[in-house]
PDB file of C-alpha atoms in Angstrom:
ATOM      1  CA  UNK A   1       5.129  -1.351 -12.488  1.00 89.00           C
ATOM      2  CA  UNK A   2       5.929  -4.297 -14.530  1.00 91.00           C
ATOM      3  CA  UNK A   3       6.031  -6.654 -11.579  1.00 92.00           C
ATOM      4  CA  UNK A   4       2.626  -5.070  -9.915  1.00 92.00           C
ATOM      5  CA  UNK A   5       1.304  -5.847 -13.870  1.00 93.00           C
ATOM      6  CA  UNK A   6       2.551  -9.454 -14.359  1.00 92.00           C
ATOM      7  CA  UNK A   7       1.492 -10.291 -10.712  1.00 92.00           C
ATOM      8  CA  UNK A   8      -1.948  -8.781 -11.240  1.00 91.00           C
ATOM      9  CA  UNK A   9      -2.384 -11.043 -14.580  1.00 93.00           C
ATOM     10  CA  UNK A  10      -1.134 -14.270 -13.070  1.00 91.00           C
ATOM     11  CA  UNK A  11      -3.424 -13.705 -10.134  1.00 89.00           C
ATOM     12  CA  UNK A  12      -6.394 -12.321 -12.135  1.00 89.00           C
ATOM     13  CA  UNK A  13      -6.531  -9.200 -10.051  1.00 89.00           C
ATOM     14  CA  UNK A  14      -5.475  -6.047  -9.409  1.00 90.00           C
ATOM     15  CA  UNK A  15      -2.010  -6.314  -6.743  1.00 86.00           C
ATOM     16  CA  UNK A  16      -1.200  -2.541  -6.772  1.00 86.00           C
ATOM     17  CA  UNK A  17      -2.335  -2.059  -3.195  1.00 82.00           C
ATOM     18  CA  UNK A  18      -1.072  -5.598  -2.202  1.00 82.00           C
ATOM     19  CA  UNK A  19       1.918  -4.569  -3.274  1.00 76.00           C
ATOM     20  CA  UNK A  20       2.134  -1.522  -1.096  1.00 76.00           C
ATOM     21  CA  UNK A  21       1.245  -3.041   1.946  1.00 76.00           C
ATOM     22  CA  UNK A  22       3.617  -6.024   1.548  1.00 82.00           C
ATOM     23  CA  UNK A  23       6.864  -3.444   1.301  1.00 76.00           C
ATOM     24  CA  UNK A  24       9.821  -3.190  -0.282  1.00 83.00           C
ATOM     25  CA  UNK A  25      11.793  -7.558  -0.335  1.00 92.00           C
ATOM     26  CA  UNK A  26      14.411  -9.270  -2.448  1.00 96.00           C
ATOM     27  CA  UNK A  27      12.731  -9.673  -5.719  1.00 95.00           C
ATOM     28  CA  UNK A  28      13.591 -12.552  -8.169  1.00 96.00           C
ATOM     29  CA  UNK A  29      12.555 -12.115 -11.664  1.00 96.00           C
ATOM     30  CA  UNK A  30      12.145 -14.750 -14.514  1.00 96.00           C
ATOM     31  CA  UNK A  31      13.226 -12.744 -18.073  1.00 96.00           C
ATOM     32  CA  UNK A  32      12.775 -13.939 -21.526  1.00 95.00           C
ATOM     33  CA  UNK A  33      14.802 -12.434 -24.066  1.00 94.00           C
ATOM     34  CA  UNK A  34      14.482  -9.268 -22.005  1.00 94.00           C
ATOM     35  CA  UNK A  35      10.572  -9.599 -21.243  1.00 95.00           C
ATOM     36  CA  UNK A  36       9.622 -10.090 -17.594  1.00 96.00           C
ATOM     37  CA  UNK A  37       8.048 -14.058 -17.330  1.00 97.00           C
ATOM     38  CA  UNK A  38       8.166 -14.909 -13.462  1.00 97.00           C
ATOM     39  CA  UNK A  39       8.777 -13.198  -9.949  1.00 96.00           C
ATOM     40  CA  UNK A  40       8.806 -13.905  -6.728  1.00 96.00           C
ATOM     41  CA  UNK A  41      10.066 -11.993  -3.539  1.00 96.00           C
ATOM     42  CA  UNK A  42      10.402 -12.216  -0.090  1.00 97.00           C
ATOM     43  CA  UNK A  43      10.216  -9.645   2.884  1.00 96.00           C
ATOM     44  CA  UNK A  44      11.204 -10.170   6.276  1.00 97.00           C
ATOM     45  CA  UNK A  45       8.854 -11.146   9.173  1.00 97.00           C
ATOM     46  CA  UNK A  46       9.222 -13.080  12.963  1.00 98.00           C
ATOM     47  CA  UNK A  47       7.604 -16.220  13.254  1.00 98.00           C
ATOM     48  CA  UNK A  48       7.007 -17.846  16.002  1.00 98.00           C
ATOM     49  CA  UNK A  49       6.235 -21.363  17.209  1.00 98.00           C
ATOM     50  CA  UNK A  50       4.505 -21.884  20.212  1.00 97.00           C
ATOM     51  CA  UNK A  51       7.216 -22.451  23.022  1.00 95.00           C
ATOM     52  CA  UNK A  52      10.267 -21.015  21.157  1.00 97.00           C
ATOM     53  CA  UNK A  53      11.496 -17.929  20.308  1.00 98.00           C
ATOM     54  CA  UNK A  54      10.610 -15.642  17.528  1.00 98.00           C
ATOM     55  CA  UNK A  55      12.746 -17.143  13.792  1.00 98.00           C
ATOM     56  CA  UNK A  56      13.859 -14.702  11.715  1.00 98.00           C
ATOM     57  CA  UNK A  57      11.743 -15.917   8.509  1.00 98.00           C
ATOM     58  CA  UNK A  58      12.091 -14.898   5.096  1.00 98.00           C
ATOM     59  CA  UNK A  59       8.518 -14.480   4.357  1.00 97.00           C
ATOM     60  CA  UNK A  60       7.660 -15.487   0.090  1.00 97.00           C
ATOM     61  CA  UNK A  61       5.358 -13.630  -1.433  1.00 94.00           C
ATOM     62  CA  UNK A  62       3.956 -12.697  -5.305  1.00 93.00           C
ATOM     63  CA  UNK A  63       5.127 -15.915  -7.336  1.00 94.00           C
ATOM     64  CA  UNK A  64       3.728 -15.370 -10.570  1.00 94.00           C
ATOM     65  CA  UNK A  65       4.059 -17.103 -13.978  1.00 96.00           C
ATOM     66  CA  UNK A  66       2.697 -14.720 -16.874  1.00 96.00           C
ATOM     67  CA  UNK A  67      -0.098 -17.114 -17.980  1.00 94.00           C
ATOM     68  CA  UNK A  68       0.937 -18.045 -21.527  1.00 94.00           C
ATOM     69  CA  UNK A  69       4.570 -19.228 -19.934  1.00 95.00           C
ATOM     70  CA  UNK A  70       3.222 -21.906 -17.270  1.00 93.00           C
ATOM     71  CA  UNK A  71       4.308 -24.761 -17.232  1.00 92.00           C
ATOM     72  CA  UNK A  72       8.081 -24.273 -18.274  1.00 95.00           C
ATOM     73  CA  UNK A  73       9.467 -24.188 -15.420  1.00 94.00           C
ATOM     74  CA  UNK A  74       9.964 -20.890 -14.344  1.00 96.00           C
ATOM     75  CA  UNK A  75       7.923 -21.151 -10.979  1.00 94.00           C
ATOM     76  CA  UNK A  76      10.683 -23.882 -10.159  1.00 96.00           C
ATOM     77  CA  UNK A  77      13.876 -22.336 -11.035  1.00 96.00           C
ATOM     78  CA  UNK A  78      12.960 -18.830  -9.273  1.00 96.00           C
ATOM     79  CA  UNK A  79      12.054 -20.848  -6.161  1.00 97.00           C
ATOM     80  CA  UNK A  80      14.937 -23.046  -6.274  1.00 97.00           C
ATOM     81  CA  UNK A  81      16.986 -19.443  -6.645  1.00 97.00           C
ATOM     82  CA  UNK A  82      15.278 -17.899  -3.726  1.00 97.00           C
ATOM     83  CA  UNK A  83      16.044 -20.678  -1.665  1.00 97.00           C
ATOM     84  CA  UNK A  84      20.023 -20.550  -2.740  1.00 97.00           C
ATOM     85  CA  UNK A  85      19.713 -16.726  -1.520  1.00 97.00           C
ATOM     86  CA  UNK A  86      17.794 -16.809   1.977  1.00 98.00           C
ATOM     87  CA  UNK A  87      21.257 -17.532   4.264  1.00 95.00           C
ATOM     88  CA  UNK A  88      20.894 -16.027   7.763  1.00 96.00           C
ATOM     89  CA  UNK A  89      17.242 -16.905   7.437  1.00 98.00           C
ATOM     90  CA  UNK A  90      16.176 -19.226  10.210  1.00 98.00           C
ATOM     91  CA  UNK A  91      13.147 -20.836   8.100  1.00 98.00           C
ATOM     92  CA  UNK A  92      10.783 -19.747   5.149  1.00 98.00           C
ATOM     93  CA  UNK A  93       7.148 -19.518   4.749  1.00 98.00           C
ATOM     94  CA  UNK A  94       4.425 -18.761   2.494  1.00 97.00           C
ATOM     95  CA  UNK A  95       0.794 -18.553   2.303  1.00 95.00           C
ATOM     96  CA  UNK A  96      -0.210 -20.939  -0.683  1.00 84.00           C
ATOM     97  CA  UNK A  97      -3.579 -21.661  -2.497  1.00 73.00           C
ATOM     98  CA  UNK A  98      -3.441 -25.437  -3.382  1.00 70.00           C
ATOM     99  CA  UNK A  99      -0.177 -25.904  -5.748  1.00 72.00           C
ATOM    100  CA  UNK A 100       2.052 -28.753  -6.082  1.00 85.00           C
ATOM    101  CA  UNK A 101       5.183 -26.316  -6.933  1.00 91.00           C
ATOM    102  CA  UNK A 102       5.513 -26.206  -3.109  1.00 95.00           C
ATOM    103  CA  UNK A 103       5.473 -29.733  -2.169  1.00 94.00           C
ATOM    104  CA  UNK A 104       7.612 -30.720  -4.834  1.00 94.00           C
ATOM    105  CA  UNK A 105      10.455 -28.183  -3.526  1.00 96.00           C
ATOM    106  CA  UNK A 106      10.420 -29.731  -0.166  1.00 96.00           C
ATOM    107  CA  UNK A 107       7.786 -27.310   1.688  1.00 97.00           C
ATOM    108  CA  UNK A 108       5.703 -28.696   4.635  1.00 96.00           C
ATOM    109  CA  UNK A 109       2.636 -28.030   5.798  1.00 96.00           C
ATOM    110  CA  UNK A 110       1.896 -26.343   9.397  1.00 97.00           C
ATOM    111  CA  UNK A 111      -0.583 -28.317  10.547  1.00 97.00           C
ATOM    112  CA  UNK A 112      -1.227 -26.273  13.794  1.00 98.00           C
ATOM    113  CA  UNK A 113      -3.202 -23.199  14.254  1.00 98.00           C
ATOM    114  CA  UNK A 114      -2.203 -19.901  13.186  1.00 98.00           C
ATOM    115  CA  UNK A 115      -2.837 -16.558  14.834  1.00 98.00           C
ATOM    116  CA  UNK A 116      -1.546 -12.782  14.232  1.00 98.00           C
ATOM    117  CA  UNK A 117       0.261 -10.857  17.012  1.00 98.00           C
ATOM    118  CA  UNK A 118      -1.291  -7.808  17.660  1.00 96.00           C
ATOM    119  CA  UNK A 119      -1.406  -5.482  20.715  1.00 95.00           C
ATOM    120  CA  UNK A 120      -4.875  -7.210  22.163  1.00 96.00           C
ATOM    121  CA  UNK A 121      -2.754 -10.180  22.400  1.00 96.00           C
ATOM    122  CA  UNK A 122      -2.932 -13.203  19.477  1.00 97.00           C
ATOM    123  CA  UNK A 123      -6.040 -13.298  17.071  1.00 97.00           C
ATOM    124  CA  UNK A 124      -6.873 -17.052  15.845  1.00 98.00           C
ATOM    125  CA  UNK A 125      -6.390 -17.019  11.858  1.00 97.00           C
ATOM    126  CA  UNK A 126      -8.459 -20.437  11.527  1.00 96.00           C
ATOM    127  CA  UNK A 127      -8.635 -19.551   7.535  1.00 94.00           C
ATOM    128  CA  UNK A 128      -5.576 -19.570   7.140  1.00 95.00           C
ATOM    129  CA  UNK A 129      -2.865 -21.872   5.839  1.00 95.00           C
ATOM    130  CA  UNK A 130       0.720 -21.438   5.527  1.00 97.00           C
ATOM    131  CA  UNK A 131       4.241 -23.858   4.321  1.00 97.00           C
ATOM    132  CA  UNK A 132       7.245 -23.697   5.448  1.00 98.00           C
ATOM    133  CA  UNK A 133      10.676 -24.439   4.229  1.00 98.00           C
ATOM    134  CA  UNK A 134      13.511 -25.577   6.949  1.00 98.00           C
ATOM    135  CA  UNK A 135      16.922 -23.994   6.535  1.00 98.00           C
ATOM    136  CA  UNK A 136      20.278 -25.003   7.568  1.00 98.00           C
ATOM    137  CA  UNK A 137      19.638 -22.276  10.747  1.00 98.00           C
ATOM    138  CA  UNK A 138      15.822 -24.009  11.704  1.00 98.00           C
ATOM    139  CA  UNK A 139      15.534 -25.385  14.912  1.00 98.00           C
ATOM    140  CA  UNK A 140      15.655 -29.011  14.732  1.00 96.00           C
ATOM    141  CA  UNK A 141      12.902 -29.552  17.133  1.00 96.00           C
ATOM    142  CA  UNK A 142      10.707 -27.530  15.410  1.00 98.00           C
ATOM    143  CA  UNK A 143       6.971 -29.191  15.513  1.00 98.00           C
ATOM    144  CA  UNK A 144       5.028 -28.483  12.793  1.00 98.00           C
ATOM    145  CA  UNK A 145       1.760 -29.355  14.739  1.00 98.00           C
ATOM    146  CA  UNK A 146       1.890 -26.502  17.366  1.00 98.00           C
ATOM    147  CA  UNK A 147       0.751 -23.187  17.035  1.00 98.00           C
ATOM    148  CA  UNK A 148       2.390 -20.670  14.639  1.00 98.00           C
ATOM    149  CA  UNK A 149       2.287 -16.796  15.348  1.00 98.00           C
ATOM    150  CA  UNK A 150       3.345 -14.025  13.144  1.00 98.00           C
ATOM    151  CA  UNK A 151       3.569 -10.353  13.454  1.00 97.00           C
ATOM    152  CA  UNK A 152       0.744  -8.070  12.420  1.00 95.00           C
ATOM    153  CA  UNK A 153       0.798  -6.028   9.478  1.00 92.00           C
ATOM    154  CA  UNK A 154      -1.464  -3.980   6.971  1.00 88.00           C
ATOM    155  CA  UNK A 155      -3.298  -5.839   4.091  1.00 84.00           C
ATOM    156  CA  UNK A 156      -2.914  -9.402   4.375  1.00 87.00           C
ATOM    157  CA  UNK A 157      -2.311 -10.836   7.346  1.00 92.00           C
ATOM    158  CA  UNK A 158      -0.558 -14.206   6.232  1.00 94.00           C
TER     159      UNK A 158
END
């Protein structure tokens, strides 16, 4: 409950449902002197690149700074603590909204279209924009300009 509330604050909405569709992830939390500051998660999804197989991606989701503590840092050190923890991971991504935090952590941009798995075959996600984060286990030829696939699931797609 205290994550769904500090997430729901930082975002200025209500994440209860969010929460229940995204499922149960690793969870990193940012305390201060025993009050909950920061989180961020991350659930497992396939990704796949156009041409390649499906990567096992630790997919980020709900990083949130309680509004009166941005700008300390916390954003930083619970993404720089996620990243220590995703080993076996073959590359991260997350769907992001215009920060900097990203880029300055060493995410890219996809630049190529997105689309969602699904039974029909792949739906075009044109909306959409995702980063990504290579890991020691990422393909080195992966090209960030093809097309990007990911599974479908309830809620948000990306």
């Amino acid at each position: 409950r205290d994550v769904i509330a500090l997430c729901s604050e930082a975002y200025g909405q209500d994440l209860e449902s969010y929460c229940q569709h995204v499922g149960r992830g690793r969870h990193v939390l940012g305390m201060l002197d025993r009050r909950l500051v920061a989180h961020a998660m991350w659930v497992t999804r396939f990704l796949q690149p156009n041409g390649m197989k499906r990567l096992l991606t630790a997919y980020v989701e709900l990083v949130a700074t309680s509004p009166e503590f941005r700008g300390r840092g916390f954003a930083t050190r619970l993404m720089e603590r996620v990243r220590s923890r995703l080993h076996g991971f073959e590359i991260a991504a997350l769907s992001s909204t215009g920060t900097t935090l990203y880029d300055r952590l060493g995410w890219e941009d996809w630049c190529g279209d997105l689309y969602i798995r699904t039974v029909d075959g792949l739906q075009p996600t044109p909306a959409e924009r995702i980063k990504i984060l290579r890991l020691p286990k990422t393909p080195r030829d992966l090209d960030l300009a093809t097309d990007l696939s990911a599974e479908w699931r309830p809620g948000e797609l990306w």
